[in-house]
PDB file of C-alpha atoms and ligand atoms in Angstrom:
ATOM      1  CA  UNK N 966     -17.447 -17.411  19.230  1.00  0.00           C
ATOM      2  CA  UNK N 967     -14.593 -15.422  20.460  1.00  0.00           C
ATOM      3  CA  UNK N 968     -12.119 -13.908  17.671  1.00  0.00           C
ATOM      4  CA  UNK N 969      -8.744 -12.470  18.499  1.00  0.00           C
ATOM      5  CA  UNK N 970      -8.363  -9.582  20.618  1.00  0.00           C
ATOM      6  CA  UNK N 971      -5.200  -8.636  18.713  1.00  0.00           C
ATOM      7  CA  UNK N 972      -5.152  -6.057  17.145  1.00  0.00           C
ATOM      8  CA  UNK N 973      -4.033  -4.169  13.364  1.00  0.00           C
ATOM      9  CA  UNK N 974      -0.989  -1.561  14.372  1.00  0.00           C
ATOM     10  CA  UNK N 975      -2.601   1.714  12.382  1.00  0.00           C
ATOM     11  CA  UNK N 976      -6.307   2.812  12.453  1.00  0.00           C
ATOM     12  CA  UNK N 977      -6.846   2.854   9.506  1.00  0.00           C
ATOM     13  CA  UNK N 978      -6.864   0.298   6.576  1.00  0.00           C
ATOM     14  CA  UNK N 979      -6.108   1.890   3.222  1.00  0.00           C
ATOM     15  CA  UNK N 980      -4.380  -0.590   1.233  1.00  0.00           C
ATOM     16  CA  UNK N 981      -2.011  -4.232   1.877  1.00  0.00           C
ATOM     17  CA  UNK N 982       1.379  -2.867   0.325  1.00  0.00           C
ATOM     18  CA  UNK N 983       1.384  -1.592   4.201  1.00  0.00           C
ATOM     19  CA  UNK N 984       0.372  -4.736   6.169  1.00  0.00           C
ATOM     20  CA  UNK N 985       2.792  -7.189   7.578  1.00  0.00           C
ATOM     21  CA  UNK N 986       2.309 -10.982   6.975  1.00  0.00           C
ATOM     22  CA  UNK N 987       0.778 -11.663  10.507  1.00  0.00           C
ATOM     23  CA  UNK N 988      -1.656  -8.910  10.149  1.00  0.00           C
ATOM     24  CA  UNK N 989      -2.965 -10.308   7.208  1.00  0.00           C
ATOM     25  CA  UNK N 990      -3.248 -13.512   8.724  1.00  0.00           C
ATOM     26  CA  UNK N 991      -4.999 -12.366  11.742  1.00  0.00           C
ATOM     27  CA  UNK N 992      -7.956 -10.651   9.199  1.00  0.00           C
ATOM     28  CA  UNK N 993      -8.051 -14.726   7.862  1.00  0.00           C
ATOM     29  CA  UNK N 994      -8.305 -15.520  11.169  1.00  0.00           C
ATOM     30  CA  UNK N 995     -10.605 -13.659  12.102  1.00  0.00           C
ATOM     31  CA  UNK N 996     -12.872 -13.907   9.382  1.00  0.00           C
ATOM     32  CA  UNK N 997     -13.110 -17.230   9.680  1.00  0.00           C
ATOM     33  CA  UNK N 998     -14.964 -17.331  12.995  1.00  0.00           C
ATOM     34  CA  UNK N 999     -17.562 -15.114  11.837  1.00  0.00           C
ATOM     35  CA  UNK N1000     -18.945 -16.946   8.503  1.00  0.00           C
ATOM     36  CA  UNK N1001     -20.842 -18.824  10.254  1.00  0.00           C
ATOM     37  CA  UNK N1002     -22.774 -15.508  11.680  1.00  0.00           C
ATOM     38  CA  UNK N1003     -24.163 -15.271   8.115  1.00  0.00           C
ATOM     39  CA  UNK N1004     -25.533 -18.839   7.817  1.00  0.00           C
ATOM     40  CA  UNK N1005     -27.220 -18.548  11.914  1.00  0.00           C
ATOM     41  CA  UNK N1006     -30.952 -17.880  12.368  1.00  0.00           C
ATOM     42  CA  UNK N1007     -30.182 -14.259  14.189  1.00  0.00           C
ATOM     43  CA  UNK N1008     -27.478 -13.147  11.560  1.00  0.00           C
ATOM     44  CA  UNK N1009     -25.578 -10.493  14.360  1.00  0.00           C
ATOM     45  CA  UNK N1010     -23.020 -10.412  17.595  1.00  0.00           C
ATOM     46  CA  UNK N1011     -23.154  -6.981  19.377  1.00  0.00           C
ATOM     47  CA  UNK N1012     -19.771  -6.355  18.381  1.00  0.00           C
ATOM     48  CA  UNK N1013     -19.524  -2.596  17.211  1.00  0.00           C
ATOM     49  CA  UNK N1014     -22.957  -2.104  19.423  1.00  0.00           C
ATOM     50  CA  UNK N1015     -23.364   1.759  19.148  1.00  0.00           C
ATOM     51  CA  UNK N1016     -20.604   3.019  17.333  1.00  0.00           C
ATOM     52  CA  UNK N1017     -21.584   4.393  13.887  1.00  0.00           C
ATOM     53  CA  UNK N1018     -19.555   3.619  10.005  1.00  0.00           C
ATOM     54  CA  UNK N1019     -20.159   6.299   7.072  1.00  0.00           C
ATOM     55  CA  UNK N1020     -20.428   3.669   3.605  1.00  0.00           C
ATOM     56  CA  UNK N1021     -18.738   7.083   1.709  1.00  0.00           C
ATOM     57  CA  UNK N1022     -19.519   6.164  -2.499  1.00  0.00           C
ATOM     58  CA  UNK N1023     -17.881   8.263  -4.644  1.00  0.00           C
ATOM     59  CA  UNK N1024     -18.450   5.523  -7.578  1.00  0.00           C
ATOM     60  CA  UNK N1025     -19.663   2.860  -8.555  1.00  0.00           C
ATOM     61  CA  UNK N1026     -20.293  -0.458  -6.557  1.00  0.00           C
ATOM     62  CA  UNK N1027     -22.930  -2.679  -6.006  1.00  0.00           C
ATOM     63  CA  UNK N1028     -20.482  -5.809  -3.947  1.00  0.00           C
ATOM     64  CA  UNK N1029     -18.446  -4.090  -2.056  1.00  0.00           C
ATOM     65  CA  UNK N1030     -20.825  -0.900  -0.805  1.00  0.00           C
ATOM     66  CA  UNK N1031     -23.491  -3.970  -0.581  1.00  0.00           C
ATOM     67  CA  UNK N1032     -20.947  -6.166   1.749  1.00  0.00           C
ATOM     68  CA  UNK N1033     -20.234  -3.496   3.951  1.00  0.00           C
ATOM     69  CA  UNK N1034     -23.809  -2.044   4.908  1.00  0.00           C
ATOM     70  CA  UNK N1035     -24.402  -6.002   5.452  1.00  0.00           C
ATOM     71  CA  UNK N1036     -20.968  -6.765   7.622  1.00  0.00           C
ATOM     72  CA  UNK N1037     -21.398  -3.248   9.951  1.00  0.00           C
ATOM     73  CA  UNK N1038     -25.146  -4.584  10.258  1.00  0.00           C
ATOM     74  CA  UNK N1039     -24.737  -8.380  11.049  1.00  0.00           C
ATOM     75  CA  UNK N1040     -21.915  -6.661  13.611  1.00  0.00           C
ATOM     76  CA  UNK N1041     -24.106  -4.137  14.895  1.00  0.00           C
ATOM     77  CA  UNK N1042     -23.435  -1.172  13.880  1.00  0.00           C
ATOM     78  CA  UNK N1043     -24.808   1.904  13.143  1.00  0.00           C
ATOM     79  CA  UNK N1044     -24.284   2.410   9.316  1.00  0.00           C
ATOM     80  CA  UNK N1045     -25.089   5.455   6.873  1.00  0.00           C
ATOM     81  CA  UNK N1046     -25.213   5.463   3.011  1.00  0.00           C
ATOM     82  CA  UNK N1047     -23.876   8.698   1.391  1.00  0.00           C
ATOM     83  CA  UNK N1048     -23.132   8.530  -1.980  1.00  0.00           C
ATOM     84  CA  UNK N1049     -22.077  11.627  -4.712  1.00  0.00           C
ATOM     85  CA  UNK N1050     -25.098  11.326  -6.576  1.00  0.00           C
ATOM     86  CA  UNK N1051     -27.717  13.876  -4.374  1.00  0.00           C
ATOM     87  CA  UNK N1052     -25.043  15.315  -2.391  1.00  0.00           C
ATOM     88  CA  UNK N1053     -24.041  18.764  -2.312  1.00  0.00           C
ATOM     89  CA  UNK N1054     -20.511  17.251  -4.226  1.00  0.00           C
ATOM     90  CA  UNK N1055     -23.044  18.090  -7.007  1.00  0.00           C
ATOM     91  CA  UNK N1056     -22.497  21.417  -5.910  1.00  0.00           C
ATOM     92  CA  UNK N1057     -18.838  21.872  -6.205  1.00  0.00           C
ATOM     93  CA  UNK N1058     -18.250  20.743  -2.405  1.00  0.00           C
ATOM     94  CA  UNK N1059     -14.591  19.221  -2.033  1.00  0.00           C
ATOM     95  CA  UNK N1060     -14.201  16.138   0.012  1.00  0.00           C
ATOM     96  CA  UNK N1061     -12.417  16.835   2.176  1.00  0.00           C
ATOM     97  CA  UNK N1062     -15.014  18.681   3.362  1.00  0.00           C
ATOM     98  CA  UNK N1063     -17.983  16.685   2.658  1.00  0.00           C
ATOM     99  CA  UNK N1064     -16.098  14.483   4.815  1.00  0.00           C
ATOM    100  CA  UNK N1065     -14.978  17.175   7.241  1.00  0.00           C
ATOM    101  CA  UNK N1066     -18.895  17.688   7.468  1.00  0.00           C
ATOM    102  CA  UNK N1067     -19.777  13.786   8.372  1.00  0.00           C
ATOM    103  CA  UNK N1068     -16.385  13.571  11.079  1.00  0.00           C
ATOM    104  CA  UNK N1069     -18.044  16.847  13.112  1.00  0.00           C
ATOM    105  CA  UNK N1070     -21.408  14.672  13.863  1.00  0.00           C
ATOM    106  CA  UNK N1071     -18.841  11.513  14.821  1.00  0.00           C
ATOM    107  CA  UNK N1072     -18.980   8.487  13.255  1.00  0.00           C
ATOM    108  CA  UNK N1073     -15.867   5.875  14.072  1.00  0.00           C
ATOM    109  CA  UNK N1074     -16.066   4.681  11.061  1.00  0.00           C
ATOM    110  CA  UNK N1075     -15.519   5.402   6.902  1.00  0.00           C
ATOM    111  CA  UNK N1076     -15.504   3.281   4.571  1.00  0.00           C
ATOM    112  CA  UNK N1077     -14.589   4.767   1.255  1.00  0.00           C
ATOM    113  CA  UNK N1078     -14.862   4.665  -2.728  1.00  0.00           C
ATOM    114  CA  UNK N1079     -13.181   7.234  -4.398  1.00  0.00           C
ATOM    115  CA  UNK N1080     -12.064   8.304  -8.388  1.00  0.00           C
ATOM    116  CA  UNK N1081      -8.726   9.440  -7.477  1.00  0.00           C
ATOM    117  CA  UNK N1082      -5.731   7.423  -6.150  1.00  0.00           C
ATOM    118  CA  UNK N1083      -4.917   8.062  -2.311  1.00  0.00           C
ATOM    119  CA  UNK N1084      -8.660   9.891  -1.554  1.00  0.00           C
ATOM    120  CA  UNK N1085      -8.314   7.615   1.655  1.00  0.00           C
ATOM    121  CA  UNK N1086      -5.115   8.263   2.199  1.00  0.00           C
ATOM    122  CA  UNK N1087      -5.934  12.307   2.547  1.00  0.00           C
ATOM    123  CA  UNK N1088      -8.360  11.532   4.307  1.00  0.00           C
ATOM    124  CA  UNK N1089      -6.913   9.315   6.903  1.00  0.00           C
ATOM    125  CA  UNK N1090      -4.193  12.227   7.318  1.00  0.00           C
ATOM    126  CA  UNK N1091      -6.739  14.875   8.073  1.00  0.00           C
ATOM    127  CA  UNK N1092      -9.053  13.316  10.587  1.00  0.00           C
ATOM    128  CA  UNK N1093      -7.014  11.645  13.269  1.00  0.00           C
ATOM    129  CA  UNK N1094      -9.449  10.712  14.785  1.00  0.00           C
ATOM    130  CA  UNK N1095     -11.874   7.912  12.459  1.00  0.00           C
ATOM    131  CA  UNK N1096     -10.755   5.172  11.162  1.00  0.00           C
ATOM    132  CA  UNK N1097     -10.739   5.256   7.324  1.00  0.00           C
ATOM    133  CA  UNK N1098     -11.596   2.170   4.984  1.00  0.00           C
ATOM    134  CA  UNK N1099     -10.284   2.058   1.714  1.00  0.00           C
ATOM    135  CA  UNK N1100     -13.227   0.295  -0.318  1.00  0.00           C
ATOM    136  CA  UNK N1101     -10.888   0.835  -3.735  1.00  0.00           C
ATOM    137  CA  UNK N1102      -9.340   4.113  -5.025  1.00  0.00           C
ATOM    138  CA  UNK N1103      -8.734   4.696  -8.644  1.00  0.00           C
ATOM    139  CA  UNK N1104      -6.318   1.937 -10.315  1.00  0.00           C
ATOM    140  CA  UNK N1105      -4.849   2.004  -6.960  1.00  0.00           C
ATOM    141  CA  UNK N1106      -5.547  -0.692  -4.391  1.00  0.00           C
ATOM    142  CA  UNK N1107      -8.914  -2.563  -2.623  1.00  0.00           C
ATOM    143  CA  UNK N1108      -7.768  -3.818   0.128  1.00  0.00           C
ATOM    144  CA  UNK N1109     -10.435  -5.470   1.355  1.00  0.00           C
ATOM    145  CA  UNK N1110     -11.143  -7.428  -2.296  1.00  0.00           C
ATOM    146  CA  UNK N1111      -7.518  -8.774  -1.907  1.00  0.00           C
ATOM    147  CA  UNK N1112      -8.450 -10.112   1.510  1.00  0.00           C
ATOM    148  CA  UNK N1113     -11.661 -11.642   0.573  1.00  0.00           C
ATOM    149  CA  UNK N1114     -10.045 -13.708  -2.590  1.00  0.00           C
ATOM    150  CA  UNK N1115      -7.202 -14.930  -0.695  1.00  0.00           C
ATOM    151  CA  UNK N1116      -9.748 -16.060   2.253  1.00  0.00           C
ATOM    152  CA  UNK N1117     -11.497 -17.877  -0.410  1.00  0.00           C
ATOM    153  CA  UNK N1118      -7.848 -19.132  -2.583  1.00  0.00           C
ATOM    154  CA  UNK N1119      -7.539 -20.394   1.823  1.00  0.00           C
ATOM    155  CA  UNK N1120     -10.538 -22.201   2.098  1.00  0.00           C
ATOM    156  CA  UNK N1121     -10.872 -23.951  -1.441  1.00  0.00           C
ATOM    157  CA  UNK N1122      -7.341 -25.481  -1.038  1.00  0.00           C
ATOM    158  CA  UNK N1123      -6.325 -25.078   2.334  1.00  0.00           C
ATOM    159  CA  UNK N1124      -3.050 -22.516   2.145  1.00  0.00           C
ATOM    160  CA  UNK N1125      -1.659 -19.455   0.484  1.00  0.00           C
ATOM    161  CA  UNK N1126       2.201 -20.474   0.690  1.00  0.00           C
ATOM    162  CA  UNK N1127       3.781 -22.280  -3.065  1.00  0.00           C
ATOM    163  CA  UNK N1128       0.014 -21.877  -4.841  1.00  0.00           C
ATOM    164  CA  UNK N1129      -0.022 -20.332  -8.375  1.00  0.00           C
ATOM    165  CA  UNK N1130      -2.519 -17.338  -8.682  1.00  0.00           C
ATOM    166  CA  UNK N1131      -2.339 -16.135 -12.226  1.00  0.00           C
ATOM    167  CA  UNK N1132      -4.267 -13.198 -12.995  1.00  0.00           C
ATOM    168  CA  UNK N1133      -5.048 -12.208 -16.882  1.00  0.00           C
ATOM    169  CA  UNK N1134      -6.638  -9.188 -17.870  1.00  0.00           C
ATOM    170  CA  UNK N1135      -6.905  -5.570 -16.950  1.00  0.00           C
ATOM    171  CA  UNK N1136      -3.409  -5.662 -15.087  1.00  0.00           C
ATOM    172  CA  UNK N1137      -3.018  -1.687 -16.349  1.00  0.00           C
ATOM    173  CA  UNK N1138      -5.575  -0.508 -14.676  1.00  0.00           C
ATOM    174  CA  UNK N1139      -6.759  -2.871 -12.144  1.00  0.00           C
ATOM    175  CA  UNK N1140      -6.954  -2.148  -7.992  1.00  0.00           C
ATOM    176  CA  UNK N1141      -7.606  -5.573  -7.741  1.00  0.00           C
ATOM    177  CA  UNK N1142      -4.426  -6.415  -9.115  1.00  0.00           C
ATOM    178  CA  UNK N1143      -2.307  -4.818  -7.090  1.00  0.00           C
ATOM    179  CA  UNK N1144      -3.713  -5.577  -4.246  1.00  0.00           C
ATOM    180  CA  UNK N1145      -3.744  -8.884  -5.080  1.00  0.00           C
ATOM    181  CA  UNK N1146      -0.089  -8.969  -5.871  1.00  0.00           C
ATOM    182  CA  UNK N1147       0.915  -7.752  -2.426  1.00  0.00           C
ATOM    183  CA  UNK N1148      -0.701  -9.616  -0.607  1.00  0.00           C
ATOM    184  CA  UNK N1149      -0.112 -13.000  -1.810  1.00  0.00           C
ATOM    185  CA  UNK N1150       3.024 -12.366  -2.418  1.00  0.00           C
ATOM    186  CA  UNK N1151       3.599 -11.441   0.989  1.00  0.00           C
ATOM    187  CA  UNK N1152       2.119 -14.931   1.808  1.00  0.00           C
ATOM    188  CA  UNK N1153       4.759 -16.488   0.115  1.00  0.00           C
ATOM    189  CA  UNK N1154       2.410 -17.617  -3.218  1.00  0.00           C
ATOM    190  CA  UNK N1155       3.530 -17.722  -6.975  1.00  0.00           C
ATOM    191  CA  UNK N1156       1.751 -15.070  -9.271  1.00  0.00           C
ATOM    192  CA  UNK N1157       1.702 -15.024 -12.606  1.00  0.00           C
ATOM    193  CA  UNK N1158       0.293 -11.218 -14.655  1.00  0.00           C
ATOM    194  CA  UNK N1159      -0.974 -12.416 -18.087  1.00  0.00           C
ATOM    195  CA  UNK N1160      -2.861  -9.450 -20.751  1.00  0.00           C
ATOM    196  CA  UNK N1161      -1.144  -8.297 -24.188  1.00  0.00           C
ATOM    197  CA  UNK N1162       1.022  -5.666 -23.635  1.00  0.00           C
ATOM    198  CA  UNK N1163      -0.316  -2.709 -23.858  1.00  0.00           C
ATOM    199  CA  UNK N1164      -2.891  -3.890 -20.638  1.00  0.00           C
ATOM    200  CA  UNK N1165       0.829  -4.702 -18.554  1.00  0.00           C
ATOM    201  CA  UNK N1166       2.545  -1.866 -16.429  1.00  0.00           C
ATOM    202  CA  UNK N1167       6.050  -0.864 -17.103  1.00  0.00           C
ATOM    203  CA  UNK N1168       8.440  -2.892 -14.225  1.00  0.00           C
ATOM    204  CA  UNK N1169       5.488  -4.797 -12.863  1.00  0.00           C
ATOM    205  CA  UNK N1170       8.091  -7.985 -12.586  1.00  0.00           C
ATOM    206  CA  UNK N1171       9.697  -5.164  -9.639  1.00  0.00           C
ATOM    207  CA  UNK N1172       6.788  -6.100  -7.297  1.00  0.00           C
ATOM    208  CA  UNK N1173       7.758  -9.749  -7.249  1.00  0.00           C
ATOM    209  CA  UNK N1174       5.742 -11.227 -10.526  1.00  0.00           C
ATOM    210  CA  UNK N1175       6.231 -13.293 -13.696  1.00  0.00           C
ATOM    211  CA  UNK N1176       4.729 -11.614 -17.058  1.00  0.00           C
ATOM    212  CA  UNK N1177       3.578 -13.703 -20.198  1.00  0.00           C
ATOM    213  CA  UNK N1178       1.396 -13.059 -22.677  1.00  0.00           C
ATOM    214  CA  UNK N1179      -0.203 -15.406 -23.623  1.00  0.00           C
ATOM    215  CA  UNK N1180      -3.424 -17.448 -21.524  1.00  0.00           C
ATOM    216  CA  UNK N1181      -2.686 -20.666 -22.133  1.00  0.00           C
ATOM    217  CA  UNK N1182       0.500 -19.915 -20.866  1.00  0.00           C
ATOM    218  CA  UNK N1183      -0.732 -18.542 -17.346  1.00  0.00           C
ATOM    219  CA  UNK N1184      -2.874 -21.723 -16.822  1.00  0.00           C
ATOM    220  CA  UNK N1185      -1.190 -24.155 -17.607  1.00  0.00           C
ATOM    221  CA  UNK N1186       0.106 -24.529 -14.103  1.00  0.00           C
ATOM    222  CA  UNK N1187      -2.055 -22.534 -12.866  1.00  0.00           C
ATOM    223  CA  UNK N1188      -4.307 -23.617  -9.079  1.00  0.00           C
ATOM    224  CA  UNK N1189      -6.227 -20.647  -9.297  1.00  0.00           C
ATOM    225  CA  UNK N1190      -7.052 -18.317 -12.251  1.00  0.00           C
ATOM    226  CA  UNK N1191      -8.484 -14.908 -11.419  1.00  0.00           C
ATOM    227  CA  UNK N1192     -10.103 -12.960 -14.426  1.00  0.00           C
ATOM    228  CA  UNK N1193     -10.151  -9.819 -14.078  1.00  0.00           C
ATOM    229  CA  UNK N1194     -12.326  -7.356 -16.917  1.00  0.00           C
ATOM    230  CA  UNK N1195     -11.449  -4.923 -18.910  1.00  0.00           C
ATOM    231  CA  UNK N1196     -11.966  -1.147 -17.790  1.00  0.00           C
ATOM    232  CA  UNK N1197     -13.251   0.763 -20.241  1.00  0.00           C
ATOM    233  CA  UNK N1198     -14.702   3.782 -17.940  1.00  0.00           C
ATOM    234  CA  UNK N1199     -10.417   3.601 -16.817  1.00  0.00           C
ATOM    235  CA  UNK N1200      -8.848   3.955 -21.008  1.00  0.00           C
ATOM    236  CA  UNK N1201      -9.023   6.386 -22.779  1.00  0.00           C
ATOM    237  CA  UNK N1202      -9.265   4.536 -25.307  1.00  0.00           C
ATOM    238  CA  UNK N1203      -8.975   0.296 -26.353  1.00  0.00           C
ATOM    239  CA  UNK N1204      -5.543  -0.604 -25.747  1.00  0.00           C
ATOM    240  CA  UNK N1205      -6.401  -3.274 -28.403  1.00  0.00           C
ATOM    241  CA  UNK N1206      -8.172  -3.755 -31.342  1.00  0.00           C
ATOM    242  CA  UNK N1207     -11.339  -4.639 -30.556  1.00  0.00           C
ATOM    243  CA  UNK N1208     -13.089  -6.422 -27.648  1.00  0.00           C
ATOM    244  CA  UNK N1209     -14.345  -9.434 -30.331  1.00  0.00           C
ATOM    245  CA  UNK N1210     -10.347  -9.786 -30.459  1.00  0.00           C
ATOM    246  CA  UNK N1211      -9.500  -9.752 -27.073  1.00  0.00           C
ATOM    247  CA  UNK N1212     -12.157 -12.409 -26.238  1.00  0.00           C
ATOM    248  CA  UNK N1213     -10.984 -14.739 -29.485  1.00  0.00           C
ATOM    249  CA  UNK N1214      -6.273 -14.119 -27.691  1.00  0.00           C
ATOM    250  CA  UNK N1215      -7.121 -13.775 -23.446  1.00  0.00           C
ATOM    251  CA  UNK N1216     -11.229 -14.774 -23.218  1.00  0.00           C
ATOM    252  CA  UNK N1217     -11.327 -17.876 -20.879  1.00  0.00           C
ATOM    253  CA  UNK N1218     -13.347 -20.057 -22.848  1.00  0.00           C
ATOM    254  CA  UNK N1219     -13.845 -23.937 -21.734  1.00  0.00           C
ATOM    255  CA  UNK N1220     -12.313 -25.071 -24.572  1.00  0.00           C
ATOM    256  CA  UNK N1221      -8.809 -23.027 -23.244  1.00  0.00           C
ATOM    257  CA  UNK N1222      -9.784 -24.382 -19.762  1.00  0.00           C
ATOM    258  CA  UNK N1223      -9.825 -27.685 -20.404  1.00  0.00           C
ATOM    259  CA  UNK N1224      -5.985 -27.030 -21.632  1.00  0.00           C
ATOM    260  CA  UNK N1225      -5.976 -25.817 -17.919  1.00  0.00           C
ATOM    261  CA  UNK N1226      -5.509 -27.633 -14.576  1.00  0.00           C
ATOM    262  CA  UNK N1227      -8.126 -30.037 -13.833  1.00  0.00           C
ATOM    263  CA  UNK N1228      -8.619 -28.489 -10.556  1.00  0.00           C
ATOM    264  CA  UNK N1229      -7.960 -24.948 -11.138  1.00  0.00           C
ATOM    265  CA  UNK N1230     -10.519 -23.059  -9.591  1.00  0.00           C
ATOM    266  CA  UNK N1231     -11.951 -19.486 -11.514  1.00  0.00           C
ATOM    267  CA  UNK N1232     -11.944 -16.204  -9.257  1.00  0.00           C
ATOM    268  CA  UNK N1233     -13.190 -13.238 -10.788  1.00  0.00           C
ATOM    269  CA  UNK N1234     -13.874  -9.891  -8.774  1.00  0.00           C
ATOM    270  CA  UNK N1235     -16.657  -8.654 -10.459  1.00  0.00           C
ATOM    271  CA  UNK N1236     -18.658  -6.757 -11.930  1.00  0.00           C
ATOM    272  CA  UNK N1237     -18.159  -9.505 -15.632  1.00  0.00           C
ATOM    273  CA  UNK N1238     -18.299  -8.850 -19.070  1.00  0.00           C
ATOM    274  CA  UNK N1239     -19.204 -12.146 -20.192  1.00  0.00           C
ATOM    275  CA  UNK N1240     -18.210 -12.412 -23.563  1.00  0.00           C
ATOM    276  CA  UNK N1241     -15.284 -10.115 -22.972  1.00  0.00           C
ATOM    277  CA  UNK N1242     -12.980 -12.324 -20.433  1.00  0.00           C
ATOM    278  CA  UNK N1243     -14.799 -14.947 -19.260  1.00  0.00           C
ATOM    279  CA  UNK N1244     -17.344 -16.892 -21.004  1.00  0.00           C
ATOM    280  CA  UNK N1245     -20.875 -17.653 -19.539  1.00  0.00           C
ATOM    281  CA  UNK N1246     -20.132 -21.025 -19.534  1.00  0.00           C
ATOM    282  CA  UNK N1247     -16.650 -20.671 -17.441  1.00  0.00           C
ATOM    283  CA  UNK N1248     -18.839 -17.897 -15.039  1.00  0.00           C
ATOM    284  CA  UNK N1249     -20.961 -20.183 -14.176  1.00  0.00           C
ATOM    285  CA  UNK N1250     -19.448 -23.774 -13.524  1.00  0.00           C
ATOM    286  CA  UNK N1251     -20.586 -24.991 -10.725  1.00  0.00           C
ATOM    287  CA  UNK N1252     -17.029 -27.013  -9.611  1.00  0.00           C
ATOM    288  CA  UNK N1253     -14.893 -24.795 -10.955  1.00  0.00           C
ATOM    289  CA  UNK N1254     -16.386 -21.112 -10.042  1.00  0.00           C
ATOM    290  CA  UNK N1255     -15.961 -19.454  -6.899  1.00  0.00           C
ATOM    291  CA  UNK N1256     -17.002 -15.990  -8.074  1.00  0.00           C
ATOM    292  CA  UNK N1257     -20.175 -16.229  -6.206  1.00  0.00           C
ATOM    293  CA  UNK N1258     -18.140 -17.996  -3.057  1.00  0.00           C
ATOM    294  CA  UNK N1259     -16.178 -14.351  -2.925  1.00  0.00           C
ATOM    295  CA  UNK N1260     -19.356 -12.952  -2.953  1.00  0.00           C
ATOM    296  CA  UNK N1261     -19.786 -14.756  -0.078  1.00  0.00           C
ATOM    297  CA  UNK N1262     -16.849 -14.509   1.663  1.00  0.00           C
ATOM    298  CA  UNK N1263     -15.909 -10.650   1.498  1.00  0.00           C
ATOM    299  CA  UNK N1264     -18.877  -9.895   4.323  1.00  0.00           C
ATOM    300  CA  UNK N1265     -16.784 -12.426   6.333  1.00  0.00           C
ATOM    301  CA  UNK N1266     -13.560 -10.151   5.265  1.00  0.00           C
ATOM    302  CA  UNK N1267     -14.950  -6.681   5.625  1.00  0.00           C
ATOM    303  CA  UNK N1268     -17.281  -7.747   9.018  1.00  0.00           C
ATOM    304  CA  UNK N1269     -13.503  -8.980  10.563  1.00  0.00           C
ATOM    305  CA  UNK N1270     -11.663  -5.318   9.287  1.00  0.00           C
ATOM    306  CA  UNK N1271     -14.404  -3.225  10.402  1.00  0.00           C
ATOM    307  CA  UNK N1272     -14.100  -5.793  14.013  1.00  0.00           C
ATOM    308  CA  UNK N1273     -10.301  -5.344  13.932  1.00  0.00           C
ATOM    309  CA  UNK N1274     -10.263  -1.129  13.361  1.00  0.00           C
ATOM    310  CA  UNK N1275     -13.415  -1.021  15.705  1.00  0.00           C
ATOM    311  CA  UNK N1276     -11.479  -2.733  18.651  1.00  0.00           C
ATOM    312  CA  UNK N1277     -14.538  -4.316  20.236  1.00  0.00           C
ATOM    313  CA  UNK N1278     -14.486  -7.137  22.163  1.00  0.00           C
ATOM    314  CA  UNK N1279     -17.135  -8.584  23.074  1.00  0.00           C
ATOM    315  CA  UNK N1280     -18.744 -10.835  20.738  1.00  0.00           C
ATOM    316  CA  UNK N1281     -20.802 -13.615  21.803  1.00  0.00           C
TER     317      UNK N1281
HETATM  318  N1   CP K2778     -15.695  -5.803  -6.943  1.00  0.00           N
HETATM  319  C1   CP K2778     -15.621  -5.098  -6.719  1.00  0.00           C
HETATM  320  O1   CP K2778     -15.335  -4.047  -5.904  1.00  0.00           O
HETATM  321  O2   CP K2778     -17.427  -4.392  -7.057  1.00  0.00           O
HETATM  322  P1   CP K2778     -18.061  -3.861  -7.406  1.00  0.00           P
HETATM  323  O3   CP K2778     -17.006  -2.390  -7.815  1.00  0.00           O
HETATM  324  O4   CP K2778     -19.095  -3.259  -7.420  1.00  0.00           O
HETATM  325  O5   CP K2778     -18.568  -3.312  -5.343  1.00  0.00           O
END
């Protein structure tokens, strides 16, 4: 296989907001080429042989951390996983001191998940010789999640332009929604966000989305229904009376799904709160749910991002 030799204009991937549509297209096309590597008996190409990637996870993760590590191994990179727990962060060492010490050991790329919005940009500015990849920073951006979501939509529906995407849930605290809005609007998709008013940030319409406050209205003409988790860890107190009431008004149940476009696909970035934003019967619906396809596609998309930033051109 020979992936594109074009490159991204920045040394880092900090968010979708700064990407051009043709860079998004390049990542998705490159990921399409990489997807079959994971289906081979020997799931490996030598693209990043000799490169060291550090996965610096300062906040909990299952999908993103594992997916990046698998992507790095499939590209033959050396990988090192660093978590705050058990490190000198517990003795008070700052993020920048931690990163500068890691960089002293000559990694080529750092994948960072951080609690604080802007932490990946701070590292990118301070560390000119290393590529920084944002794996989710607070409620700011989660660019590789939006890219894998777009890849999945494009694979299922054949295009992004003109597709009606409804994103339902905790819009106020979600980095996934912010990256998805940037990506989908750049690619000419139509985006609706739906939640109780207390979970919609002020002036979100300025990002080019339609805002509704009823689930039935959001799903009526949607080609893609993307459900988001209520981020209890980022809310001081519940922004609605109770989880049961939330499920009764904004939970995607089989009955509500029956009123949606019969071909609409169901997405969720995970982790899911079953019985809060989505019913198990919907999440596990083999015809409509593409939730595990999103996870599969995450590896190919992250391989593409690592490959394009790593500047390797020797994929066989
Ligand atoms: N979608 C996502 O970011 O999941 P994790 O928090 O498990 O990485």
